[in-house]
PDB file of C-alpha atoms in Angstrom:
ATOM      1  CA  MET L   1       3.205 -18.364  -6.578  1.00 92.00           C
ATOM      2  CA  LYS L   2       3.464 -15.097  -4.668  1.00 95.00           C
ATOM      3  CA  ILE L   3       4.607 -14.521  -1.081  1.00 96.00           C
ATOM      4  CA  LEU L   4       4.440 -12.505   1.779  1.00 97.00           C
ATOM      5  CA  VAL L   5       6.455 -10.624   4.061  1.00 97.00           C
ATOM      6  CA  PRO L   6       5.088  -8.110   6.203  1.00 97.00           C
ATOM      7  CA  VAL L   7       8.197  -5.852   8.325  1.00 97.00           C
ATOM      8  CA  LYS L   8       8.521  -3.760  10.661  1.00 96.00           C
ATOM      9  CA  ARG L   9      10.428  -0.679  10.600  1.00 95.00           C
ATOM     10  CA  VAL L  10      12.702  -0.997  14.666  1.00 94.00           C
ATOM     11  CA  VAL L  11      15.087   1.051  16.662  1.00 93.00           C
ATOM     12  CA  ASP L  12      18.492  -1.173  15.555  1.00 93.00           C
ATOM     13  CA  TYR L  13      19.235  -3.920  17.674  1.00 91.00           C
ATOM     14  CA  ASN L  14      22.919  -2.248  17.989  1.00 91.00           C
ATOM     15  CA  VAL L  15      21.501   0.506  20.061  1.00 89.00           C
ATOM     16  CA  LYS L  16      20.374   1.629  24.190  1.00 89.00           C
ATOM     17  CA  VAL L  17      17.136   1.315  24.511  1.00 87.00           C
ATOM     18  CA  ARG L  18      16.358   4.545  26.637  1.00 88.00           C
ATOM     19  CA  VAL L  19      12.866   5.826  28.234  1.00 89.00           C
ATOM     20  CA  LYS L  20      11.663   8.614  28.226  1.00 88.00           C
ATOM     21  CA  SER L  21      11.935  10.853  31.028  1.00 86.00           C
ATOM     22  CA  ASP L  22       8.213  11.146  31.627  1.00 88.00           C
ATOM     23  CA  GLY L  23       7.941   7.515  31.684  1.00 84.00           C
ATOM     24  CA  THR L  24       5.435   7.742  28.659  1.00 84.00           C
ATOM     25  CA  GLY L  25       6.920   5.288  26.115  1.00 85.00           C
ATOM     26  CA  VAL L  26      11.050   4.305  24.262  1.00 87.00           C
ATOM     27  CA  ASP L  27      12.380   7.334  23.227  1.00 87.00           C
ATOM     28  CA  ILE L  28      13.483   7.159  19.531  1.00 86.00           C
ATOM     29  CA  ALA L  29      14.555  10.398  18.445  1.00 85.00           C
ATOM     30  CA  ASN L  30      17.352  10.032  16.915  1.00 86.00           C
ATOM     31  CA  VAL L  31      17.580   6.850  17.425  1.00 90.00           C
ATOM     32  CA  LYS L  32      18.933   4.589  13.756  1.00 92.00           C
ATOM     33  CA  MET L  33      16.319   2.560  13.316  1.00 93.00           C
ATOM     34  CA  SER L  34      16.572  -0.216  11.049  1.00 94.00           C
ATOM     35  CA  MET L  35      14.869  -3.347   9.151  1.00 96.00           C
ATOM     36  CA  ASN L  36      13.661  -5.994  12.451  1.00 96.00           C
ATOM     37  CA  PRO L  37      16.231  -8.849  12.236  1.00 95.00           C
ATOM     38  CA  PHE L  38      13.073 -11.826  11.875  1.00 96.00           C
ATOM     39  CA  ASP L  39      11.878  -9.961   9.114  1.00 96.00           C
ATOM     40  CA  GLU L  40      15.202  -9.810   7.187  1.00 96.00           C
ATOM     41  CA  ILE L  41      15.305 -13.351   7.790  1.00 97.00           C
ATOM     42  CA  ALA L  42      11.971 -14.029   6.267  1.00 96.00           C
ATOM     43  CA  VAL L  43      12.510 -11.620   3.237  1.00 97.00           C
ATOM     44  CA  GLU L  44      16.127 -13.777   2.594  1.00 97.00           C
ATOM     45  CA  GLU L  45      14.194 -17.048   2.879  1.00 96.00           C
ATOM     46  CA  ALA L  46      11.734 -15.701   0.738  1.00 96.00           C
ATOM     47  CA  VAL L  47      14.447 -14.111  -2.213  1.00 97.00           C
ATOM     48  CA  ARG L  48      15.833 -18.241  -2.198  1.00 96.00           C
ATOM     49  CA  LEU L  49      12.421 -19.674  -2.689  1.00 95.00           C
ATOM     50  CA  LYS L  50      11.954 -17.539  -5.754  1.00 96.00           C
ATOM     51  CA  GLU L  51      15.735 -18.579  -6.380  1.00 95.00           C
ATOM     52  CA  LYS L  52      15.058 -22.271  -6.456  1.00 94.00           C
ATOM     53  CA  GLY L  53      12.115 -21.707  -8.155  1.00 93.00           C
ATOM     54  CA  PHE L  54       9.179 -22.323  -6.571  1.00 93.00           C
ATOM     55  CA  ALA L  55       8.051 -18.554  -5.998  1.00 93.00           C
ATOM     56  CA  THR L  56       7.769 -16.030  -8.890  1.00 94.00           C
ATOM     57  CA  GLU L  57       7.435 -12.713  -6.931  1.00 96.00           C
ATOM     58  CA  VAL L  58       8.302 -11.526  -3.964  1.00 97.00           C
ATOM     59  CA  ILE L  59       6.782  -8.881  -1.720  1.00 97.00           C
ATOM     60  CA  ALA L  60       7.553  -7.286   1.562  1.00 97.00           C
ATOM     61  CA  VAL L  61       4.959  -5.358   3.590  1.00 97.00           C
ATOM     62  CA  SER L  62       5.740  -2.987   6.270  1.00 97.00           C
ATOM     63  CA  CYS L  63       2.692  -0.866   8.263  1.00 96.00           C
ATOM     64  CA  GLY L  64       2.691   2.000  10.318  1.00 94.00           C
ATOM     65  CA  VAL L  65       4.949   5.748   9.715  1.00 94.00           C
ATOM     66  CA  THR L  66       6.019   7.067   6.268  1.00 95.00           C
ATOM     67  CA  GLN L  67       9.469   6.183   7.228  1.00 94.00           C
ATOM     68  CA  CYS L  68       9.621   2.671   6.806  1.00 95.00           C
ATOM     69  CA  GLN L  69       9.674   3.224   3.452  1.00 96.00           C
ATOM     70  CA  GLU L  70      13.585   3.049   4.026  1.00 95.00           C
ATOM     71  CA  THR L  71      12.568  -0.456   5.744  1.00 96.00           C
ATOM     72  CA  LEU L  72      11.327  -1.381   2.876  1.00 96.00           C
ATOM     73  CA  ARG L  73      13.834  -0.259   0.074  1.00 96.00           C
ATOM     74  CA  THR L  74      15.652  -2.198   2.416  1.00 96.00           C
ATOM     75  CA  ALA L  75      13.526  -5.825   2.374  1.00 96.00           C
ATOM     76  CA  MET L  76      13.767  -4.555  -2.874  1.00 97.00           C
ATOM     77  CA  ALA L  77      17.269  -4.569  -2.100  1.00 96.00           C
ATOM     78  CA  ILE L  78      17.268  -8.036  -0.861  1.00 96.00           C
ATOM     79  CA  GLY L  79      15.447  -9.038  -2.858  1.00 95.00           C
ATOM     80  CA  ALA L  80      11.455  -8.414  -3.231  1.00 96.00           C
ATOM     81  CA  ASP L  81      10.467  -6.921  -6.348  1.00 96.00           C
ATOM     82  CA  ARG L  82       7.726  -4.668  -4.810  1.00 96.00           C
ATOM     83  CA  ALA L  83       6.709  -2.852  -1.922  1.00 97.00           C
ATOM     84  CA  ILE L  84       2.933  -2.330   0.244  1.00 97.00           C
ATOM     85  CA  LEU L  85       3.442   0.818   3.042  1.00 97.00           C
ATOM     86  CA  VAL L  86       0.396   1.040   5.054  1.00 97.00           C
ATOM     87  CA  GLU L  87       0.400   4.020   6.203  1.00 96.00           C
ATOM     88  CA  THR L  88      -0.528   6.159   9.736  1.00 94.00           C
ATOM     89  CA  THR L  89       0.766   7.410  12.479  1.00 91.00           C
ATOM     90  CA  GLU L  90      -1.442   5.722  14.574  1.00 90.00           C
ATOM     91  CA  GLU L  91      -0.243   3.198  17.353  1.00 89.00           C
ATOM     92  CA  LEU L  92       0.379  -0.404  15.803  1.00 93.00           C
ATOM     93  CA  GLN L  93      -0.541  -3.136  18.118  1.00 93.00           C
ATOM     94  CA  PRO L  94      -0.511  -7.087  17.210  1.00 94.00           C
ATOM     95  CA  LEU L  95      -4.222  -7.265  16.611  1.00 95.00           C
ATOM     96  CA  ALA L  96      -4.430  -4.094  14.404  1.00 95.00           C
ATOM     97  CA  VAL L  97      -1.149  -5.332  12.268  1.00 96.00           C
ATOM     98  CA  ALA L  98      -2.863  -9.287  11.715  1.00 96.00           C
ATOM     99  CA  LYS L  99      -5.946  -7.301  10.411  1.00 96.00           C
ATOM    100  CA  LEU L 100      -3.934  -5.283   7.962  1.00 97.00           C
ATOM    101  CA  LEU L 101      -2.112  -8.104   6.443  1.00 97.00           C
ATOM    102  CA  LYS L 102      -5.305 -10.007   6.530  1.00 97.00           C
ATOM    103  CA  ALA L 103      -7.136  -7.551   4.228  1.00 96.00           C
ATOM    104  CA  LEU L 104      -3.468  -8.011   1.800  1.00 97.00           C
ATOM    105  CA  VAL L 105      -3.677 -11.303   1.668  1.00 96.00           C
ATOM    106  CA  ASP L 106      -7.096 -11.487   0.605  1.00 96.00           C
ATOM    107  CA  LYS L 107      -6.047  -8.155  -2.467  1.00 95.00           C
ATOM    108  CA  GLU L 108      -2.766 -10.519  -3.812  1.00 95.00           C
ATOM    109  CA  GLN L 109      -3.789 -13.827  -2.837  1.00 95.00           C
ATOM    110  CA  PRO L 110      -0.194 -15.178  -1.704  1.00 96.00           C
ATOM    111  CA  GLY L 111       0.984 -18.892  -1.311  1.00 94.00           C
ATOM    112  CA  LEU L 112       2.632 -18.700   1.598  1.00 96.00           C
ATOM    113  CA  ILE L 113       3.264 -15.622   3.803  1.00 97.00           C
ATOM    114  CA  ILE L 114       6.818 -15.440   5.546  1.00 97.00           C
ATOM    115  CA  LEU L 115       7.147 -13.282   8.743  1.00 95.00           C
ATOM    116  CA  GLY L 116       9.835 -13.513  11.959  1.00 95.00           C
ATOM    117  CA  LYS L 117       8.458 -15.144  15.139  1.00 95.00           C
ATOM    118  CA  GLN L 118       8.503 -11.407  16.982  1.00 94.00           C
ATOM    119  CA  ALA L 119      10.373  -7.341  17.089  1.00 94.00           C
ATOM    120  CA  ILE L 120      12.298  -6.930  19.188  1.00 92.00           C
ATOM    121  CA  ASP L 121      10.877  -3.918  20.159  1.00 90.00           C
ATOM    122  CA  ASP L 122       7.655  -4.737  21.934  1.00 89.00           C
ATOM    123  CA  ASP L 123       8.778  -8.901  22.390  1.00 91.00           C
ATOM    124  CA  CYS L 124       4.653  -9.678  21.203  1.00 92.00           C
ATOM    125  CA  ASN L 125       4.772 -13.196  18.802  1.00 94.00           C
ATOM    126  CA  GLN L 126       1.598 -12.261  18.743  1.00 95.00           C
ATOM    127  CA  THR L 127       1.300 -11.676  14.690  1.00 95.00           C
ATOM    128  CA  GLY L 128       2.044 -14.347  12.512  1.00 95.00           C
ATOM    129  CA  GLN L 129      -1.091 -16.391  14.431  1.00 96.00           C
ATOM    130  CA  MET L 130      -3.729 -13.632  14.301  1.00 97.00           C
ATOM    131  CA  LEU L 131      -3.657 -13.137  11.130  1.00 97.00           C
ATOM    132  CA  ALA L 132      -3.030 -17.465  10.253  1.00 97.00           C
ATOM    133  CA  ALA L 133      -6.333 -17.453  12.724  1.00 97.00           C
ATOM    134  CA  LEU L 134      -7.990 -14.103  11.414  1.00 97.00           C
ATOM    135  CA  ALA L 135      -7.557 -15.497   7.597  1.00 96.00           C
ATOM    136  CA  ASP L 136      -8.127 -19.476   8.275  1.00 96.00           C
ATOM    137  CA  LEU L 137      -4.458 -20.135   7.296  1.00 96.00           C
ATOM    138  CA  PRO L 138      -2.282 -23.927   7.777  1.00 96.00           C
ATOM    139  CA  GLN L 139       0.644 -22.197  10.494  1.00 96.00           C
ATOM    140  CA  ALA L 140       4.161 -23.684  11.616  1.00 95.00           C
ATOM    141  CA  THR L 141       5.847 -20.978  14.177  1.00 94.00           C
ATOM    142  CA  PHE L 142       9.670 -20.642  14.981  1.00 94.00           C
ATOM    143  CA  ALA L 143      10.753 -21.804  11.495  1.00 95.00           C
ATOM    144  CA  SER L 144      14.502 -23.597  11.879  1.00 94.00           C
ATOM    145  CA  LYS L 145      13.911 -24.807   7.867  1.00 95.00           C
ATOM    146  CA  VAL L 146      11.227 -24.467   5.278  1.00 94.00           C
ATOM    147  CA  GLU L 147      11.375 -26.665   1.911  1.00 93.00           C
ATOM    148  CA  VAL L 148       8.341 -26.743  -0.711  1.00 92.00           C
ATOM    149  CA  VAL L 149       7.117 -30.365  -1.970  1.00 88.00           C
ATOM    150  CA  ASP L 150       4.786 -29.732  -4.310  1.00 83.00           C
ATOM    151  CA  ASP L 151       1.754 -28.145  -2.595  1.00 85.00           C
ATOM    152  CA  LYS L 152       2.716 -28.430   0.876  1.00 92.00           C
ATOM    153  CA  ALA L 153       5.274 -26.578   3.076  1.00 94.00           C
ATOM    154  CA  GLN L 154       7.868 -28.747   4.957  1.00 94.00           C
ATOM    155  CA  VAL L 155       8.518 -26.848   8.208  1.00 95.00           C
ATOM    156  CA  THR L 156      11.608 -28.111  10.480  1.00 95.00           C
ATOM    157  CA  ARG L 157      10.583 -26.029  13.744  1.00 93.00           C
ATOM    158  CA  GLU L 158      13.099 -26.364  16.964  1.00 88.00           C
ATOM    159  CA  ILE L 159      11.124 -27.602  20.106  1.00 88.00           C
ATOM    160  CA  ASP L 160      12.108 -28.899  24.354  1.00 88.00           C
ATOM    161  CA  GLY L 161      13.060 -31.984  22.764  1.00 86.00           C
ATOM    162  CA  GLY L 162      14.468 -31.954  19.741  1.00 90.00           C
ATOM    163  CA  LEU L 163      12.827 -31.398  16.161  1.00 92.00           C
ATOM    164  CA  GLU L 164       9.585 -31.575  15.026  1.00 94.00           C
ATOM    165  CA  ILE L 165       9.497 -31.474  11.037  1.00 95.00           C
ATOM    166  CA  LEU L 166       5.488 -30.214  10.172  1.00 95.00           C
ATOM    167  CA  SER L 167       4.080 -29.942   6.506  1.00 95.00           C
ATOM    168  CA  ILE L 168       1.615 -27.789   5.088  1.00 95.00           C
ATOM    169  CA  SER L 169      -0.549 -27.349   2.428  1.00 95.00           C
ATOM    170  CA  MET L 170      -0.003 -24.140   1.329  1.00 92.00           C
ATOM    171  CA  PRO L 171      -1.435 -21.277   1.393  1.00 94.00           C
ATOM    172  CA  ALA L 172      -0.117 -21.080   4.617  1.00 96.00           C
ATOM    173  CA  VAL L 173       1.690 -19.082   7.718  1.00 97.00           C
ATOM    174  CA  ILE L 174       5.118 -18.971   8.328  1.00 96.00           C
ATOM    175  CA  THR L 175       6.571 -17.209  11.310  1.00 96.00           C
ATOM    176  CA  THR L 176      11.056 -17.506  11.158  1.00 95.00           C
ATOM    177  CA  ASP L 177      13.673 -18.171  14.063  1.00 94.00           C
ATOM    178  CA  LEU L 178      16.920 -17.381  13.913  1.00 92.00           C
ATOM    179  CA  ARG L 179      18.455 -20.310  12.862  1.00 91.00           C
ATOM    180  CA  LEU L 180      17.063 -20.500   9.073  1.00 93.00           C
ATOM    181  CA  ASN L 181      19.016 -18.755   7.796  1.00 94.00           C
ATOM    182  CA  GLU L 182      21.630 -15.386   7.426  1.00 94.00           C
ATOM    183  CA  PRO L 183      20.670 -12.915   5.719  1.00 95.00           C
ATOM    184  CA  ARG L 184      23.179 -11.650   2.507  1.00 93.00           C
ATOM    185  CA  TYR L 185      24.418  -8.320   2.747  1.00 92.00           C
ATOM    186  CA  VAL L 186      23.033  -5.407   0.383  1.00 92.00           C
ATOM    187  CA  THR L 187      25.370  -4.502  -2.530  1.00 92.00           C
ATOM    188  CA  LEU L 188      25.282  -0.882  -3.493  1.00 94.00           C
ATOM    189  CA  PRO L 189      23.811  -1.859  -6.448  1.00 94.00           C
ATOM    190  CA  ASN L 190      21.179  -3.832  -5.800  1.00 94.00           C
ATOM    191  CA  ILE L 191      20.315  -0.096  -3.746  1.00 94.00           C
ATOM    192  CA  MET L 192      20.372   1.500  -6.263  1.00 95.00           C
ATOM    193  CA  LYS L 193      17.528  -1.064  -8.278  1.00 94.00           C
ATOM    194  CA  ALA L 194      15.916  -0.698  -5.488  1.00 95.00           C
ATOM    195  CA  LYS L 195      14.986   2.984  -5.277  1.00 94.00           C
ATOM    196  CA  LYS L 196      13.367   1.828  -9.158  1.00 95.00           C
ATOM    197  CA  LYS L 197      11.041  -1.020  -8.019  1.00 95.00           C
ATOM    198  CA  GLN L 198       7.389  -0.528  -7.210  1.00 96.00           C
ATOM    199  CA  LEU L 199       6.504   0.822  -3.994  1.00 96.00           C
ATOM    200  CA  ASP L 200       2.039   1.206  -3.992  1.00 96.00           C
ATOM    201  CA  ILE L 201       1.137   2.960  -0.075  1.00 96.00           C
ATOM    202  CA  PHE L 202      -2.712   2.326   0.909  1.00 96.00           C
ATOM    203  CA  LYS L 203      -4.413   4.248   4.157  1.00 95.00           C
ATOM    204  CA  PRO L 204      -6.013   1.652   7.079  1.00 95.00           C
ATOM    205  CA  GLU L 205      -9.270   3.391   5.541  1.00 94.00           C
ATOM    206  CA  ASP L 206      -8.570   1.570   1.988  1.00 94.00           C
ATOM    207  CA  LEU L 207      -8.456  -1.192   3.267  1.00 94.00           C
ATOM    208  CA  GLY L 208     -10.995  -0.801   5.469  1.00 94.00           C
ATOM    209  CA  VAL L 209      -9.475  -1.772   8.605  1.00 94.00           C
ATOM    210  CA  ASP L 210     -10.052  -0.058  12.356  1.00 93.00           C
ATOM    211  CA  VAL L 211      -6.853   0.167  14.143  1.00 93.00           C
ATOM    212  CA  SER L 212      -7.132   2.139  16.829  1.00 91.00           C
ATOM    213  CA  PRO L 213      -5.011   0.422  20.073  1.00 89.00           C
ATOM    214  CA  ARG L 214      -7.276  -1.469  22.674  1.00 89.00           C
ATOM    215  CA  ILE L 215      -4.298  -2.002  24.757  1.00 89.00           C
ATOM    216  CA  THR L 216      -4.009   1.519  26.157  1.00 88.00           C
ATOM    217  CA  THR L 217       0.341   2.031  27.721  1.00 86.00           C
ATOM    218  CA  LEU L 218       0.392   3.073  31.422  1.00 88.00           C
ATOM    219  CA  LYS L 219       3.603   4.423  32.142  1.00 89.00           C
ATOM    220  CA  VAL L 220       7.193   2.433  30.570  1.00 89.00           C
ATOM    221  CA  SER L 221       9.708   1.732  32.705  1.00 87.00           C
ATOM    222  CA  GLU L 222      13.268   0.415  32.627  1.00 85.00           C
ATOM    223  CA  PRO L 223      14.714  -2.918  35.506  1.00 84.00           C
ATOM    224  CA  PRO L 224      15.830  -2.084  38.019  1.00 84.00           C
ATOM    225  CA  LYS L 225      19.194  -1.522  38.187  1.00 84.00           C
ATOM    226  CA  ARG L 226      21.279  -4.949  39.679  1.00 81.00           C
ATOM    227  CA  SER L 227      22.851  -4.480  43.159  1.00 80.00           C
ATOM    228  CA  ALA L 228      26.601  -5.150  43.453  1.00 83.00           C
ATOM    229  CA  GLY L 229      26.943  -8.638  44.710  1.00 84.00           C
ATOM    230  CA  ILE L 230      28.441 -10.169  48.075  1.00 86.00           C
ATOM    231  CA  LYS L 231      31.136 -12.734  49.755  1.00 90.00           C
ATOM    232  CA  VAL L 232      30.481 -15.279  52.368  1.00 90.00           C
ATOM    233  CA  PRO L 233      32.307 -16.401  54.392  1.00 92.00           C
ATOM    234  CA  ASP L 234      30.390 -20.115  54.246  1.00 93.00           C
ATOM    235  CA  VAL L 235      27.286 -21.994  53.081  1.00 93.00           C
ATOM    236  CA  ALA L 236      25.081 -21.320  56.371  1.00 92.00           C
ATOM    237  CA  THR L 237      25.826 -18.125  55.619  1.00 93.00           C
ATOM    238  CA  LEU L 238      24.672 -19.033  51.932  1.00 91.00           C
ATOM    239  CA  VAL L 239      22.331 -20.855  52.061  1.00 92.00           C
ATOM    240  CA  ASP L 240      21.194 -18.335  55.000  1.00 90.00           C
ATOM    241  CA  LYS L 241      21.055 -15.004  52.921  1.00 88.00           C
ATOM    242  CA  LEU L 242      19.546 -17.465  50.217  1.00 89.00           C
ATOM    243  CA  LYS L 243      16.449 -18.705  52.561  1.00 90.00           C
ATOM    244  CA  ASN L 244      15.888 -15.084  54.357  1.00 88.00           C
ATOM    245  CA  VAL L 245      16.709 -12.222  52.508  1.00 85.00           C
ATOM    246  CA  SER L 246      16.738 -12.868  48.767  1.00 80.00           C
ATOM    247  CA  LYS L 247      13.858 -15.256  49.687  1.00 82.00           C
ATOM    248  CA  VAL L 248      14.739 -17.771  46.837  1.00 85.00           C
ATOM    249  CA  ILE L 249      14.414 -20.953  48.812  1.00 85.00           C
ATOM    250  CA  SER L 250      12.604 -21.695  51.474  1.00 77.00           C
TER     251      SER L 250
END
């Protein structure tokens, strides 16, 4: 069984994001980029399933600019066997990425697709669900535990009331939550080995997919600065301010 793991190149989670002066987007010039943390968890889970003997090959996939190769090399250093880059300079939105992944699913025929539940840059939480719909595959989102039993994946997911366990037929789409695992430390020998692993590059046209953006970003702005707190002399004044100034109670 093959496992396909989509990974996204995002601004590193330790970096304080800055908005461009003209408000057209986020400034990523000279900013440290890394693999989306949820996708790193997905790669780790796929590698663990391979180590347990449930999979024969782990394929990492990324869509975006040339520099995404670095992210794919990191995935291969964690343990992915080979990688595919769909190279484009277009602004990729969740539906476009889902369509590209659907084309690769048709091409590679994986038994399982594992990806992060969301990316920390746009927080859309849409790509996995869209891919499952396009490929007509069962899905289990927000996975905190994954087990393969016979030809089914048993997925534990956290819900408001506690835990929910789903049993889904494979091939299937699984999106990962933070509690699923802790990714391994990437060692220097594995980084060197990753440089020799196969990395194929396609264009969206090669897959017959139109990735033109459907949504236009009009403006990006920082959230308003939080105002300083004040002290009030008594409860009556506090209630008055909550009611008439902040208007959080009526």
